mmCIF file of C-alpha atoms and ligand atoms in Angstrom:
data_model
loop_
_atom_site.group_PDB
_atom_site.id
_atom_site.type_symbol
_atom_site.label_atom_id
_atom_site.label_comp_id
_atom_site.label_asym_id
_atom_site.label_seq_id
_atom_site.Cartn_x
_atom_site.Cartn_y
_atom_site.Cartn_z
ATOM 1 C CA MET A 10 12.737 -15.628 -19.292
ATOM 2 C CA SER A 11 10.335 -14.576 -16.392
ATOM 3 C CA ALA A 12 8.530 -11.440 -16.860
ATOM 4 C CA GLY A 13 9.304 -10.418 -13.289
ATOM 5 C CA VAL A 14 7.297 -10.123 -10.081
ATOM 6 C CA ILE A 15 5.149 -7.622 -8.267
ATOM 7 C CA LEU A 16 5.032 -7.767 -4.760
ATOM 8 C CA VAL A 17 1.954 -6.728 -3.094
ATOM 9 C CA SER A 18 1.478 -6.313 0.739
ATOM 10 C CA GLY A 19 -1.519 -5.887 3.257
ATOM 11 C CA PHE A 20 -1.910 -4.886 6.819
ATOM 12 C CA GLU A 21 -3.345 -7.101 9.679
ATOM 13 C CA PRO A 22 -6.384 -5.733 11.310
ATOM 14 C CA PHE A 23 -6.102 -2.646 13.654
ATOM 15 C CA GLY A 24 -8.149 -0.165 15.712
ATOM 16 C CA GLY A 25 -10.502 -2.531 17.155
ATOM 17 C CA SER A 26 -11.606 -4.122 13.871
ATOM 18 C CA ASP A 27 -11.367 -7.976 13.345
ATOM 19 C CA ARG A 28 -10.613 -7.423 9.477
ATOM 20 C CA ASN A 29 -8.502 -5.430 7.150
ATOM 21 C CA PRO A 30 -9.586 -5.553 3.455
ATOM 22 C CA SER A 31 -5.912 -4.910 2.543
ATOM 23 C CA ALA A 32 -4.794 -8.303 3.929
ATOM 24 C CA ASP A 33 -7.827 -10.093 2.225
ATOM 25 C CA LEU A 34 -6.608 -8.566 -1.070
ATOM 26 C CA ALA A 35 -3.088 -9.461 -0.657
ATOM 27 C CA ARG A 36 -4.133 -13.144 0.128
ATOM 28 C CA ALA A 37 -6.359 -13.016 -2.972
ATOM 29 C CA LEU A 38 -3.703 -11.892 -5.057
ATOM 30 C CA ALA A 39 -0.763 -14.165 -3.862
ATOM 31 C CA GLY A 40 0.212 -16.704 -6.356
ATOM 32 C CA THR A 41 -1.694 -15.344 -9.444
ATOM 33 C CA THR A 42 -0.107 -14.326 -12.665
ATOM 34 C CA ILE A 43 -0.906 -11.206 -14.536
ATOM 35 C CA HIS A 44 0.393 -10.815 -18.231
ATOM 36 C CA GLY A 45 3.131 -13.321 -17.336
ATOM 37 C CA VAL A 46 4.127 -11.341 -14.091
ATOM 38 C CA ARG A 47 3.816 -13.429 -10.916
ATOM 39 C CA VAL A 48 2.290 -11.788 -7.794
ATOM 40 C CA GLU A 49 3.841 -12.336 -4.509
ATOM 41 C CA ALA A 50 2.187 -11.253 -1.270
ATOM 42 C CA VAL A 51 3.258 -10.226 2.414
ATOM 43 C CA ILE A 52 1.092 -9.326 5.258
ATOM 44 C CA LEU A 53 2.371 -6.770 7.578
ATOM 45 C CA PRO A 54 1.919 -6.207 11.429
ATOM 46 C CA VAL A 55 0.405 -2.683 12.334
ATOM 47 C CA VAL A 56 3.399 -1.982 14.226
ATOM 48 C CA THR A 57 6.054 0.905 13.684
ATOM 49 C CA VAL A 58 9.350 -0.342 12.380
ATOM 50 C CA ALA A 59 8.556 -3.794 12.190
ATOM 51 C CA ALA A 60 6.305 -3.498 9.361
ATOM 52 C CA GLY A 61 8.669 -1.835 7.258
ATOM 53 C CA ASP A 62 11.441 -4.258 8.339
ATOM 54 C CA LEU A 63 9.098 -7.086 7.035
ATOM 55 C CA LEU A 64 8.441 -5.464 3.695
ATOM 56 C CA ALA A 65 12.040 -4.763 3.346
ATOM 57 C CA ALA A 66 12.889 -8.650 3.859
ATOM 58 C CA ALA A 67 10.145 -9.542 1.413
ATOM 59 C CA ILE A 68 11.704 -7.349 -1.201
ATOM 60 C CA ASP A 69 14.943 -9.142 -0.591
ATOM 61 C CA ARG A 70 13.317 -12.540 -0.946
ATOM 62 C CA HIS A 71 11.470 -11.916 -4.086
ATOM 63 C CA ALA A 72 13.504 -9.215 -5.958
ATOM 64 C CA PRO A 73 10.286 -7.649 -7.408
ATOM 65 C CA THR A 74 10.068 -5.342 -10.348
ATOM 66 C CA ALA A 75 7.232 -3.324 -8.610
ATOM 67 C CA VAL A 76 5.991 -3.282 -5.094
ATOM 68 C CA VAL A 77 2.299 -2.088 -4.292
ATOM 69 C CA ALA A 78 1.610 -1.869 -0.662
ATOM 70 C CA MET A 79 -1.872 -1.515 0.362
ATOM 71 C CA GLY A 80 -3.718 -0.460 3.675
ATOM 72 C CA GLU A 81 -7.358 0.466 4.808
ATOM 73 C CA ASP A 82 -8.694 4.028 5.025
ATOM 74 C CA GLY A 83 -11.944 3.851 6.793
ATOM 75 C CA ARG A 84 -12.723 7.364 5.288
ATOM 76 C CA ALA A 85 -12.025 6.348 1.721
ATOM 77 C CA SER A 86 -15.091 5.957 -0.598
ATOM 78 C CA ALA A 87 -12.728 4.934 -3.705
ATOM 79 C CA ILE A 88 -9.363 3.264 -4.095
ATOM 80 C CA ARG A 89 -6.863 5.845 -3.212
ATOM 81 C CA VAL A 90 -3.789 5.847 -5.336
ATOM 82 C CA GLU A 91 -1.206 7.843 -2.990
ATOM 83 C CA SER A 92 1.191 10.186 -4.786
ATOM 84 C CA THR A 93 3.572 10.965 -1.757
ATOM 85 C CA ALA A 94 4.984 9.774 1.558
ATOM 86 C CA VAL A 95 6.193 12.165 4.223
ATOM 87 C CA ASN A 96 8.982 11.591 6.617
ATOM 88 C CA ARG A 97 6.904 11.963 9.523
ATOM 89 C CA ARG A 98 5.336 9.848 12.349
ATOM 90 C CA GLU A 99 2.328 11.587 14.053
ATOM 91 C CA PHE A 100 0.103 8.834 15.352
ATOM 92 C CA ALA A 101 -3.393 9.683 16.433
ATOM 93 C CA SER A 102 -3.878 6.216 17.899
ATOM 94 C CA PRO A 103 -1.389 3.611 19.242
ATOM 95 C CA ASP A 104 -0.147 0.942 16.786
ATOM 96 C CA ASN A 105 -1.127 -2.923 17.413
ATOM 97 C CA ALA A 106 2.070 -2.936 19.867
ATOM 98 C CA GLY A 107 0.786 0.339 21.754
ATOM 99 C CA ASN A 108 3.268 2.496 20.470
ATOM 100 C CA VAL A 109 1.985 6.202 20.100
ATOM 101 C CA LEU A 110 4.873 8.142 18.062
ATOM 102 C CA ARG A 111 4.418 11.975 17.703
ATOM 103 C CA ASP A 112 6.621 14.531 15.758
ATOM 104 C CA GLU A 113 9.246 11.831 14.681
ATOM 105 C CA PRO A 114 10.842 11.252 11.414
ATOM 106 C CA VAL A 115 10.356 7.527 9.717
ATOM 107 C CA VAL A 116 14.062 7.660 8.757
ATOM 108 C CA ALA A 117 16.268 9.970 10.356
ATOM 109 C CA GLY A 118 18.071 12.461 8.052
ATOM 110 C CA GLY A 119 15.623 11.229 5.022
ATOM 111 C CA PRO A 120 14.137 13.607 2.624
ATOM 112 C CA ALA A 121 11.072 15.376 3.742
ATOM 113 C CA SER A 122 8.841 13.523 1.314
ATOM 114 C CA LEU A 123 9.407 10.869 -1.465
ATOM 115 C CA PRO A 124 6.964 10.488 -4.557
ATOM 116 C CA SER A 125 5.482 7.168 -5.579
ATOM 117 C CA THR A 126 7.180 5.724 -8.505
ATOM 118 C CA LEU A 127 4.147 3.995 -9.761
ATOM 119 C CA PRO A 128 2.172 5.279 -12.772
ATOM 120 C CA THR A 129 -0.374 6.816 -10.693
ATOM 121 C CA SER A 130 -2.810 8.370 -13.124
ATOM 122 C CA ALA A 131 -2.879 5.113 -15.317
ATOM 123 C CA LEU A 132 -3.565 3.049 -12.239
ATOM 124 C CA VAL A 133 -6.624 5.403 -11.612
ATOM 125 C CA ALA A 134 -7.800 5.085 -15.170
ATOM 126 C CA ALA A 135 -7.303 1.297 -15.187
ATOM 127 C CA SER A 136 -9.430 0.853 -12.199
ATOM 128 C CA ARG A 137 -12.233 3.264 -13.362
ATOM 129 C CA ALA A 138 -12.310 1.401 -16.673
ATOM 130 C CA ALA A 139 -12.863 -1.826 -14.873
ATOM 131 C CA GLY A 140 -15.942 0.013 -13.184
ATOM 132 C CA VAL A 141 -14.394 0.466 -9.736
ATOM 133 C CA GLU A 142 -14.025 4.029 -8.483
ATOM 134 C CA ALA A 143 -10.423 5.300 -7.748
ATOM 135 C CA GLU A 144 -8.781 8.608 -7.316
ATOM 136 C CA GLU A 145 -5.107 9.978 -6.868
ATOM 137 C CA SER A 146 -4.432 11.062 -3.130
ATOM 138 C CA PRO A 147 -1.998 13.588 -2.114
ATOM 139 C CA SER A 148 -1.406 12.304 1.597
ATOM 140 C CA ALA A 149 -1.188 8.810 2.787
ATOM 141 C CA GLY A 150 -1.429 10.155 6.565
ATOM 142 C CA THR A 151 1.072 9.901 9.156
ATOM 143 C CA TYR A 152 0.475 6.424 10.616
ATOM 144 C CA LEU A 153 1.636 3.121 9.558
ATOM 145 C CA CYS A 154 0.540 3.233 5.934
ATOM 146 C CA ASN A 155 2.606 6.349 5.477
ATOM 147 C CA GLU A 156 5.452 4.684 7.328
ATOM 148 C CA VAL A 157 5.617 1.505 4.965
ATOM 149 C CA MET A 158 5.182 3.686 2.008
ATOM 150 C CA TYR A 159 8.006 5.974 3.095
ATOM 151 C CA ARG A 160 10.401 2.915 4.073
ATOM 152 C CA LEU A 161 9.477 1.335 0.701
ATOM 153 C CA LEU A 162 10.354 4.365 -1.484
ATOM 154 C CA HIS A 163 13.403 5.124 0.628
ATOM 155 C CA ARG A 164 14.584 1.393 0.112
ATOM 156 C CA LEU A 165 13.860 1.612 -3.752
ATOM 157 C CA ARG A 166 15.760 4.999 -4.251
ATOM 158 C CA GLY A 167 18.739 4.511 -6.640
ATOM 159 C CA GLU A 168 16.909 1.449 -8.178
ATOM 160 C CA PRO A 169 14.847 3.447 -10.856
ATOM 161 C CA SER A 170 13.949 0.213 -12.428
ATOM 162 C CA ARG A 171 11.745 -0.759 -9.585
ATOM 163 C CA ARG A 172 8.438 0.950 -9.118
ATOM 164 C CA GLY A 173 6.970 1.480 -5.568
ATOM 165 C CA GLY A 174 3.745 3.021 -4.124
ATOM 166 C CA PHE A 175 0.898 2.580 -1.966
ATOM 167 C CA LEU A 176 -2.948 2.251 -2.212
ATOM 168 C CA HIS A 177 -5.541 2.911 0.329
ATOM 169 C CA VAL A 178 -8.655 0.942 0.040
ATOM 170 C CA PRO A 179 -12.157 1.402 1.666
ATOM 171 C CA ARG A 180 -13.448 -0.650 4.519
ATOM 172 C CA LEU A 181 -15.564 -3.900 3.871
ATOM 173 C CA PRO A 182 -19.140 -3.631 4.703
ATOM 174 C CA ALA A 183 -18.783 -6.430 7.054
ATOM 175 C CA GLN A 184 -16.741 -3.989 9.311
ATOM 176 C CA GLY A 185 -19.747 -1.895 10.185
ATOM 177 C CA PRO A 186 -20.393 1.659 9.411
ATOM 178 C CA ALA A 187 -17.422 3.669 8.198
ATOM 179 C CA PRO A 188 -16.121 6.915 9.878
ATOM 180 C CA LYS A 189 -17.289 10.196 8.059
ATOM 181 C CA GLY A 190 -16.854 10.353 4.603
ATOM 182 C CA GLY A 191 -16.199 6.702 4.171
ATOM 183 C CA VAL A 192 -18.176 4.346 1.952
ATOM 184 C CA PRO A 193 -17.478 0.537 2.374
ATOM 185 C CA MET A 194 -16.642 -1.389 -0.560
ATOM 186 C CA PRO A 195 -17.305 -5.179 -1.276
ATOM 187 C CA LEU A 196 -14.145 -7.224 -1.529
ATOM 188 C CA ASP A 197 -14.841 -8.456 -4.972
ATOM 189 C CA MET A 198 -15.239 -5.021 -6.243
ATOM 190 C CA THR A 199 -11.969 -3.794 -4.675
ATOM 191 C CA LEU A 200 -10.264 -6.961 -5.994
ATOM 192 C CA ARG A 201 -11.532 -5.944 -9.274
ATOM 193 C CA GLY A 202 -10.085 -2.453 -9.173
ATOM 194 C CA VAL A 203 -6.774 -3.451 -7.665
ATOM 195 C CA ARG A 204 -6.355 -6.369 -10.361
ATOM 196 C CA ALA A 205 -6.976 -3.876 -13.157
ATOM 197 C CA MET A 206 -4.271 -1.463 -11.583
ATOM 198 C CA LEU A 207 -1.725 -4.426 -11.464
ATOM 199 C CA GLU A 208 -2.679 -5.451 -15.168
ATOM 200 C CA ALA A 209 -1.856 -1.932 -16.096
ATOM 201 C CA LEU A 210 1.288 -2.014 -14.210
ATOM 202 C CA ALA A 211 2.583 -5.266 -15.860
ATOM 203 C CA ALA A 212 1.545 -4.053 -19.180
ATOM 204 C CA ALA A 213 3.677 -0.819 -18.719
ATOM 205 C CA GLY A 214 6.875 -3.052 -18.168
ATOM 206 C CA PRO A 215 9.787 -2.078 -16.126
ATOM 207 C CA ALA A 216 10.204 1.547 -15.261
ATOM 208 C CA ARG A 217 12.683 3.461 -17.422
ATOM 209 C CA THR A 218 16.208 3.782 -16.120
HETATM 210 N N1 LIG B 309 -4.231 1.415 7.421
HETATM 211 C C1 LIG B 309 -3.496 2.354 8.625
HETATM 212 C C2 LIG B 309 -2.579 1.429 9.039
HETATM 213 C C3 LIG B 309 -2.821 0.160 8.643
HETATM 214 C C4 LIG B 309 -3.837 0.195 7.656
HETATM 215 O O1 LIG B 309 -4.540 -0.630 7.051
HETATM 216 C C5 LIG B 309 -3.175 3.530 7.938
HETATM 217 O O2 LIG B 309 -3.765 4.130 7.149
HETATM 218 O O3 LIG B 309 -2.073 4.140 8.300
#
């Protein structure tokens, strides 16, 4: 019997960069097997509504036991395991289709916030044990990463056996100097940390129902 599927997602480049480490991570993990769990991947556009729709379609297609969405945070210096998504769009810059949404909910009538259903502290510990700095983060922002995390958790509500959540990863050194506070991380290091997190997730088995 199959031990299930973990679906990972990454984002296309945005904000003038020609790379996004989260897409590179998703491509590197696609088709691998971790403790008997197959990893499937999807790359999302940095476009409001479309990104969440594409992830929902991938969830329907792959029927994953867990979904780990990923995105870039230029100000990160470690892999950030997000604990909460908020029902709010407040874009400081346009998405890749030129949309600038302000003071709008992600899902009309949805709860103000939704908690990650990943074992966040175990994921942080797993990455650190693999020698890759990681931390829990209380806010995924109010841009596309938060939107996708919120849509994901909203989609998985009522299905407690399926886990979902979001990781923000630092920029790649090749993307040039990071904004204030950010420390770029080489892709092989980020990949080692994320893989250790997925190993912990696969070893934890399905969430309790
Ligand atoms: N990071 C952005 C959107 C896409 C990405 O990789 C964010 O943090 O919202």
